[in-house]
XYZ file of C-alpha atoms in Angstrom:
495
model
C -18.919 6.807 -7.016
C -17.876 3.398 -5.705
C -19.273 2.445 -2.306
C -15.747 1.393 -1.365
C -13.143 4.198 -1.429
C -9.959 3.418 -3.361
C -6.791 5.372 -4.148
C -3.434 4.814 -5.799
C -0.227 6.074 -4.189
C 3.148 6.699 -5.805
C 5.410 6.425 -2.761
C 8.928 7.826 -3.073
C 11.390 8.296 -0.232
C 14.972 9.240 0.571
C 15.997 10.927 -2.667
C 19.042 12.657 -1.119
C 19.744 15.296 -3.748
C 23.342 16.399 -3.288
C 26.505 14.408 -2.662
C 24.684 11.147 -1.897
C 22.438 11.210 -4.981
C 23.295 8.559 -7.593
C 22.125 10.505 -10.678
C 25.347 12.502 -10.832
C 28.937 11.732 -11.716
C 30.695 10.178 -8.711
C 33.774 12.272 -9.312
C 34.409 15.622 -10.982
C 33.258 14.501 -14.426
C 30.292 15.734 -16.435
C 26.801 14.344 -15.852
C 25.969 14.116 -19.569
C 24.347 10.758 -20.273
C 23.201 10.270 -16.686
C 19.389 10.454 -16.592
C 17.608 12.474 -13.949
C 15.678 10.570 -11.318
C 12.303 11.903 -12.426
C 13.066 10.734 -15.976
C 13.906 7.241 -14.724
C 10.725 6.938 -12.671
C 8.446 8.501 -15.299
C 9.860 6.225 -17.984
C 9.325 3.154 -15.820
C 5.750 4.142 -14.971
C 5.081 4.352 -18.697
C 6.282 0.790 -19.302
C 4.213 -2.183 -20.417
C 4.920 -4.019 -17.138
C 2.015 -2.187 -15.510
C -0.522 -3.763 -17.862
C -0.676 -6.860 -15.638
C -2.079 -4.776 -12.784
C -5.714 -3.976 -13.529
C -5.740 -0.987 -11.186
C -2.511 0.691 -12.307
C -2.917 2.520 -15.630
C -6.373 4.067 -15.824
C -6.064 6.151 -18.974
C -9.184 4.483 -20.408
C -11.383 4.950 -17.321
C -14.084 7.631 -17.308
C -13.574 8.162 -13.567
C -10.016 7.055 -12.738
C -9.077 6.318 -9.163
C -7.237 9.227 -7.602
C -3.449 9.000 -7.744
C -1.435 10.812 -5.090
C 2.312 11.355 -4.774
C 3.821 10.818 -1.323
C 7.441 11.751 -0.584
C 8.333 10.555 2.906
C 11.375 12.691 3.630
C 15.075 13.176 2.941
C 14.604 15.027 -0.307
C 17.942 16.721 0.379
C 21.189 15.428 1.835
C 22.610 18.451 3.702
C 19.592 20.818 3.536
C 21.469 23.014 1.079
C 19.121 25.339 -0.879
C 20.514 23.954 -4.145
C 19.475 20.465 -3.090
C 15.958 21.684 -2.370
C 15.871 23.356 -5.769
C 16.610 19.951 -7.282
C 13.816 18.474 -5.154
C 11.421 21.151 -6.361
C 12.343 20.482 -10.004
C 12.006 16.728 -9.426
C 8.394 17.013 -8.240
C 7.466 19.655 -10.813
C 8.802 17.558 -13.690
C 7.399 14.271 -12.390
C 3.824 15.579 -12.226
C 3.967 17.750 -15.343
C 2.609 14.936 -17.517
C -0.053 12.348 -16.602
C 1.183 9.394 -14.561
C -0.445 6.066 -15.396
C -3.192 7.875 -17.265
C -3.930 10.305 -14.429
C -3.031 13.954 -13.965
C -1.434 14.560 -10.573
C -2.067 18.102 -9.309
C -0.304 19.895 -6.471
C -3.139 19.058 -4.092
C -2.289 15.397 -4.783
C 1.277 15.862 -3.485
C 2.196 15.126 0.151
C 5.649 15.644 1.679
C 7.234 15.414 5.117
C 10.743 16.451 6.178
C 13.446 13.911 6.947
C 16.458 14.175 9.206
C 18.611 15.216 6.211
C 16.160 18.008 5.357
C 17.094 20.099 8.389
C 20.220 22.169 8.980
C 21.938 19.646 11.178
C 24.195 21.927 13.229
C 21.670 24.610 14.193
C 20.252 24.580 17.702
C 16.932 26.334 17.162
C 14.107 25.010 14.953
C 13.733 28.255 13.006
C 17.243 28.036 11.578
C 17.096 24.246 11.167
C 13.922 24.392 9.095
C 14.475 27.586 7.076
C 15.668 25.880 3.831
C 12.973 23.183 4.032
C 10.162 25.665 4.675
C 11.359 27.788 1.764
C 11.155 24.693 -0.443
C 7.736 23.737 0.958
C 6.256 27.189 0.430
C 7.656 27.450 -3.090
C 6.297 24.026 -4.012
C 2.752 24.815 -2.843
C 2.603 28.533 -3.635
C 0.062 27.858 -6.398
C -2.420 26.433 -3.892
C -1.672 28.628 -0.884
C -5.343 28.703 0.135
C -5.315 24.932 0.602
C -1.661 24.841 1.676
C -0.987 27.946 3.834
C 2.569 29.209 4.137
C 4.550 27.520 6.925
C 7.246 29.790 8.353
C 10.415 28.269 9.720
C 9.555 29.323 13.286
C 6.305 27.360 12.918
C 7.800 24.066 11.709
C 5.537 22.215 14.131
C 2.712 23.063 11.712
C 4.249 20.668 9.207
C 2.297 18.052 11.178
C -1.167 18.459 9.685
C -4.348 16.693 8.668
C -5.605 17.007 5.113
C -9.151 15.844 4.318
C -10.702 15.210 0.892
C -14.419 14.391 1.347
C -15.103 13.883 -2.380
C -12.566 11.062 -2.461
C -13.300 9.891 1.092
C -9.603 10.278 1.830
C -7.649 11.667 4.760
C -3.867 12.070 4.828
C -1.916 12.956 7.968
C 1.523 14.472 7.336
C 3.627 14.019 10.481
C 6.891 15.842 11.158
C 9.195 13.433 13.002
C 12.332 15.548 12.359
C 11.515 18.581 14.513
C 14.224 17.822 17.082
C 16.961 16.514 14.764
C 20.204 18.196 15.824
C 23.868 17.264 15.720
C 25.455 15.823 18.884
C 22.132 15.218 20.648
C 19.985 12.155 21.351
C 17.877 13.272 18.385
C 20.770 13.345 15.923
C 19.204 10.635 13.785
C 16.176 9.403 15.688
C 12.680 10.658 15.129
C 10.455 12.253 17.705
C 6.828 13.304 17.693
C 6.264 15.185 20.943
C 3.035 15.214 22.906
C 2.200 18.714 21.706
C 2.297 17.440 18.105
C 0.242 14.367 19.036
C -2.357 16.602 20.751
C -2.485 18.846 17.667
C -2.906 15.815 15.424
C -5.679 14.517 17.686
C -7.532 17.847 17.488
C -7.249 17.835 13.714
C -8.606 14.307 13.438
C -11.423 15.014 15.880
C -12.346 18.148 13.949
C -12.685 16.163 10.727
C -14.735 13.495 12.539
C -17.024 16.178 13.954
C -17.466 18.092 10.705
C -17.781 14.993 8.523
C -19.435 12.141 10.451
C -19.006 9.673 7.588
C -15.211 10.162 7.732
C -15.087 6.982 9.819
C -15.668 5.193 6.495
C -12.793 6.948 4.707
C -9.392 5.749 3.635
C -6.769 7.162 6.003
C -3.037 7.308 5.320
C -0.297 8.472 7.667
C 3.016 9.776 6.294
C 6.128 10.178 8.441
C 9.859 9.989 7.795
C 11.258 7.882 10.638
C 10.118 4.328 11.262
C 7.433 4.077 13.948
C 8.142 0.388 14.641
C 11.655 -0.908 15.248
C 12.348 -4.079 13.296
C 15.564 -6.068 13.814
C 16.553 -5.302 10.223
C 16.387 -1.565 11.039
C 19.015 -1.806 13.791
C 22.476 -0.705 12.637
C 25.664 -1.484 14.525
C 27.263 1.574 16.105
C 24.133 3.668 15.710
C 21.594 4.507 18.360
C 18.047 3.258 17.971
C 16.545 5.905 15.702
C 12.874 4.946 15.635
C 10.246 7.510 16.607
C 10.109 8.506 20.249
C 6.469 8.392 21.453
C 5.620 6.061 18.570
C 3.285 4.101 20.843
C 1.073 7.129 21.454
C 1.237 8.097 17.791
C 0.248 4.680 16.452
C -2.496 4.316 19.069
C -3.983 7.631 17.950
C -3.851 6.606 14.299
C -5.466 3.252 15.073
C -8.229 4.885 17.111
C -9.085 6.995 14.073
C -9.023 4.061 11.664
C -5.813 4.603 9.694
C -5.254 1.643 7.388
C -1.815 2.616 6.048
C 1.367 4.262 7.391
C 4.165 5.181 4.958
C 7.704 6.033 6.064
C 11.312 6.189 4.897
C 14.649 6.766 6.678
C 16.252 3.303 6.701
C 16.650 2.843 2.908
C 15.300 -0.683 3.414
C 11.995 -1.384 1.602
C 9.730 -3.583 3.700
C 6.028 -4.171 4.332
C 4.566 -5.464 7.579
C 1.362 -5.298 9.598
C 1.097 -3.710 13.009
C -1.743 -5.232 14.980
C -0.873 -5.786 18.654
C -3.909 -6.943 20.642
C -3.144 -6.779 24.394
C -4.886 -9.337 26.589
C -5.126 -6.828 29.449
C -8.116 -5.007 28.009
C -11.774 -4.883 28.976
C -13.928 -7.622 27.383
C -15.974 -5.075 25.440
C -12.916 -3.315 23.991
C -13.194 -3.296 20.184
C -10.699 -5.449 18.330
C -7.845 -3.125 17.252
C -7.691 -2.403 13.555
C -4.494 -3.679 11.928
C -2.331 -1.162 10.127
C -0.071 -1.869 7.190
C 3.288 -0.122 7.538
C 5.293 0.440 4.361
C 8.978 1.357 4.430
C 9.815 3.154 1.226
C 13.461 2.270 0.671
C 15.631 4.895 -1.025
C 14.747 6.266 -4.443
C 17.899 8.319 -4.997
C 20.505 7.666 -2.320
C 23.760 5.876 -3.082
C 23.849 4.611 0.513
C 22.004 1.292 0.597
C 22.037 -1.547 3.123
C 24.307 -4.415 2.137
C 21.476 -6.921 1.978
C 19.825 -9.010 -0.732
C 19.108 -7.533 -4.140
C 19.880 -3.992 -3.008
C 18.651 -1.323 -5.344
C 17.025 2.065 -5.383
C 13.281 1.668 -5.130
C 9.861 3.241 -5.240
C 6.412 1.826 -4.469
C 3.165 1.969 -6.388
C 0.300 1.174 -4.053
C -3.431 0.736 -4.394
C -5.750 0.382 -1.432
C -9.481 -0.291 -1.273
C -11.516 -0.094 1.932
C -14.838 -1.793 2.686
C -16.285 0.104 5.678
C -19.104 -2.406 6.213
C -16.762 -5.368 6.665
C -13.946 -3.231 8.131
C -11.759 -4.874 5.512
C -9.077 -3.386 3.310
C -6.999 -4.808 0.519
C -3.624 -3.293 -0.247
C -1.427 -4.203 -3.163
C 2.112 -2.795 -3.188
C 4.418 -3.129 -6.155
C 8.030 -2.367 -5.252
C 10.158 -1.501 -8.270
C 13.937 -1.592 -8.015
C 16.522 0.017 -10.296
C 19.255 -2.444 -11.188
C 22.555 -0.544 -11.317
C 24.901 -3.487 -10.816
C 25.944 -6.381 -13.023
C 28.215 -9.416 -12.526
C 31.287 -7.291 -13.158
C 30.288 -4.339 -10.988
C 28.404 -1.102 -11.603
C 26.544 -0.708 -14.884
C 26.768 2.369 -17.081
C 23.691 4.634 -16.910
C 22.352 3.471 -20.283
C 22.346 -0.099 -18.903
C 20.283 0.647 -15.816
C 16.978 -1.208 -15.781
C 13.930 -1.504 -13.560
C 12.531 -4.747 -12.224
C 9.710 -5.714 -9.892
C 11.237 -6.766 -6.593
C 8.055 -7.743 -4.777
C 4.298 -7.616 -5.131
C 2.607 -7.560 -1.745
C -1.121 -8.323 -1.722
C -2.597 -7.962 1.763
C -6.161 -8.256 3.038
C -6.470 -6.554 6.420
C -9.338 -6.760 8.913
C -9.720 -6.612 12.711
C -12.547 -9.131 12.482
C -12.977 -12.679 11.306
C -15.372 -12.921 8.388
C -16.382 -16.474 9.305
C -19.145 -17.206 11.828
C -18.426 -19.301 14.885
C -19.964 -22.786 14.946
C -22.991 -23.139 17.202
C -23.966 -26.166 19.248
C -25.207 -28.828 16.843
C -26.768 -32.243 17.279
C -24.384 -35.024 16.240
C -25.332 -38.516 15.121
C -23.199 -41.552 14.359
C -22.197 -42.305 10.802
C -24.317 -45.188 9.525
C -22.832 -48.645 9.042
C -23.092 -49.719 6.301
C -23.016 -46.318 4.509
C -26.430 -45.069 3.430
C -27.732 -43.503 0.211
C -26.653 -40.020 1.351
C -23.026 -41.141 1.503
C -23.377 -42.892 -1.856
C -24.518 -39.639 -3.465
C -21.623 -37.758 -1.873
C -19.089 -40.210 -3.311
C -20.901 -40.163 -6.633
C -20.255 -36.402 -6.867
C -16.506 -37.046 -6.675
C -16.835 -39.570 -9.474
C -19.032 -37.316 -11.588
C -16.465 -34.485 -11.464
C -13.546 -36.943 -11.651
C -12.184 -35.419 -8.439
C -11.912 -31.937 -9.994
C -13.456 -29.793 -7.235
C -14.307 -26.136 -7.927
C -13.669 -23.723 -5.037
C -14.087 -19.965 -4.595
C -12.546 -17.324 -2.337
C -13.646 -13.693 -2.084
C -11.513 -10.631 -1.373
C -11.863 -6.886 -1.989
C -11.593 -6.100 -5.683
C -8.863 -3.795 -6.937
C -10.880 -3.120 -10.079
C -11.951 0.546 -9.910
C -15.685 0.835 -9.362
C -16.149 -2.743 -8.173
C -16.583 -4.129 -4.670
C -15.328 -7.687 -4.407
C -13.410 -10.213 -6.450
C -14.559 -13.827 -6.559
C -11.588 -15.979 -7.481
C -12.603 -19.477 -8.590
C -10.421 -22.425 -9.546
C -10.196 -26.210 -9.660
C -8.590 -28.197 -6.843
C -7.711 -31.866 -7.587
C -8.975 -34.162 -4.834
C -6.895 -37.227 -3.819
C -7.621 -39.948 -6.336
C -7.698 -37.422 -9.159
C -6.380 -38.716 -12.472
C -8.117 -36.769 -15.219
C -8.165 -33.019 -15.795
C -10.855 -31.401 -17.926
C -9.531 -29.908 -21.117
C -11.503 -26.713 -20.465
C -13.695 -25.143 -17.809
C -16.513 -22.784 -18.790
C -17.254 -20.346 -15.958
C -20.491 -18.348 -15.910
C -21.904 -15.911 -13.337
C -25.025 -14.639 -15.051
C -25.932 -12.064 -17.682
C -23.923 -9.198 -16.131
C -20.637 -10.984 -16.720
C -18.813 -12.276 -19.737
C -18.348 -16.012 -19.596
C -14.782 -17.196 -19.200
C -13.188 -20.303 -20.674
C -9.962 -21.509 -19.071
C -7.950 -24.279 -20.670
C -5.519 -26.839 -19.331
C -2.878 -25.434 -21.671
C -3.049 -22.021 -19.986
C -3.268 -23.087 -16.346
C -3.453 -26.347 -14.434
C -5.873 -24.834 -11.901
C -8.211 -23.130 -14.448
C -8.334 -20.014 -12.240
C -10.623 -17.087 -13.149
C -11.966 -14.057 -11.323
C -15.229 -12.127 -11.372
C -15.464 -8.585 -9.996
C -18.870 -7.872 -8.534
C -21.060 -5.843 -6.180
C -23.525 -8.418 -4.898
C -23.445 -12.093 -3.904
C -23.779 -14.444 -6.840
C -23.867 -18.042 -7.924
C -21.052 -19.182 -10.195
C -21.524 -22.040 -12.601
C -18.594 -24.224 -13.622
C -18.922 -26.541 -16.614
C -16.048 -29.022 -16.673
C -15.466 -30.141 -20.248
C -13.716 -33.512 -20.549
C -12.784 -35.326 -23.729
C -15.851 -37.543 -23.521
C -18.439 -35.459 -21.655
C -19.201 -32.266 -19.719
C -20.292 -31.939 -16.095
C -21.752 -28.859 -14.381
C -21.516 -27.772 -10.741
C -22.115 -24.566 -8.767
C -20.385 -22.305 -6.247
C -21.652 -19.333 -4.239
C -19.662 -16.098 -3.858
C -20.735 -14.205 -0.752
C -20.226 -10.655 0.494
C -18.140 -10.669 3.701
C -19.481 -9.039 6.863
C -17.627 -7.922 9.965
C -18.145 -10.584 12.630
C -16.617 -9.789 15.995
C -15.243 -12.621 18.092
C -15.345 -10.727 21.414
């Protein structure tokens, strides 16, 4: 098992089966020729586009990284039982066959209710949540020991903590739709009351007590409504519908080391970090851990914000966590379904997927660079001495082609860090090498990068320990060798 836990997440949100779902005829016509949403997503996940992501398809790995499916609410549109039947069939069909080389079982599926998943006009939670709880219990009936039945009069139990010690993974499913009701303040906003927060705290503390090394786990929170209100989430004529008590909720998740929070609701796919660091804190207060918050967009709804390259979307995410350096790396690929052309809407057989964004974030509450200490300073010699002559000679020897290296958590399953090395031209540069031969010792294949392939000759090595990298710059008339050192980052507090 890798020392650094890593998982992949297929994040789908706001499917809206029913009148707002796009995989149906907009009028009274037949739906023949219109693919189902699970077929569209499964087909896209089987495409060659994923070959460029080393962590995505793991069919050839002996121990593939776990892949989980997260659906962050609004599976239905009006909470009609027929809509939930479509949601059930969607999940069942999507996970029936391996996804990206990995079998997804029911214990790998995580769902939370959205505001459209409750019976909007009912005043008591039992009646509001009856259709959703029926769907939930049917979906997980095959693993009822791990997923106990949740009755509609116990919808508060849909907020729960699920721990997986073998994968060093914890997922918190959070019900932000408990109070959704027509003609109230909670008509569209989310709310996680203090009773739910206390229950979540007890669940997290229980895991921490029973499994002391859980502080080194990957931790993912799933909720429907947005916990942080961005300007782009504010809609004219609509009350602010972010989560009430979000401050307490996010503080609790940060205290327990959650690296990732996934949500839906606004149909607007975005990624941003949440890392407020108040100045009014005691000097010995630990630096807060940053969280990455991922808004899932809308996988199936026809109602999309009129902004940019609007499209129905899903996310494929991988995250790796280095407990020693308190550093995570998260890569999020947002895929969008293009349903519009220059002349208007495309026919279903013309729909096509494209990558909208690839987010690659390294998150840490600490700086991984040491602070300079007091040093003794001396004047530069005039005229320059032999030491300066040798320094300038190095520029000349390499013809101002200067190798550099940066390190970041590796997304290669089973590896720890990635050393990314390349050539930076220094001012005065006028000659590129035709090739660069990179070598990092007998445990690695040597790599040859050519000027034809890339002007910066960039390569990467995935490794577990610090290492010296050798770069041989091959010019037309000679070759020159220099060295770089790839370190392992440590957590260095600045407080």
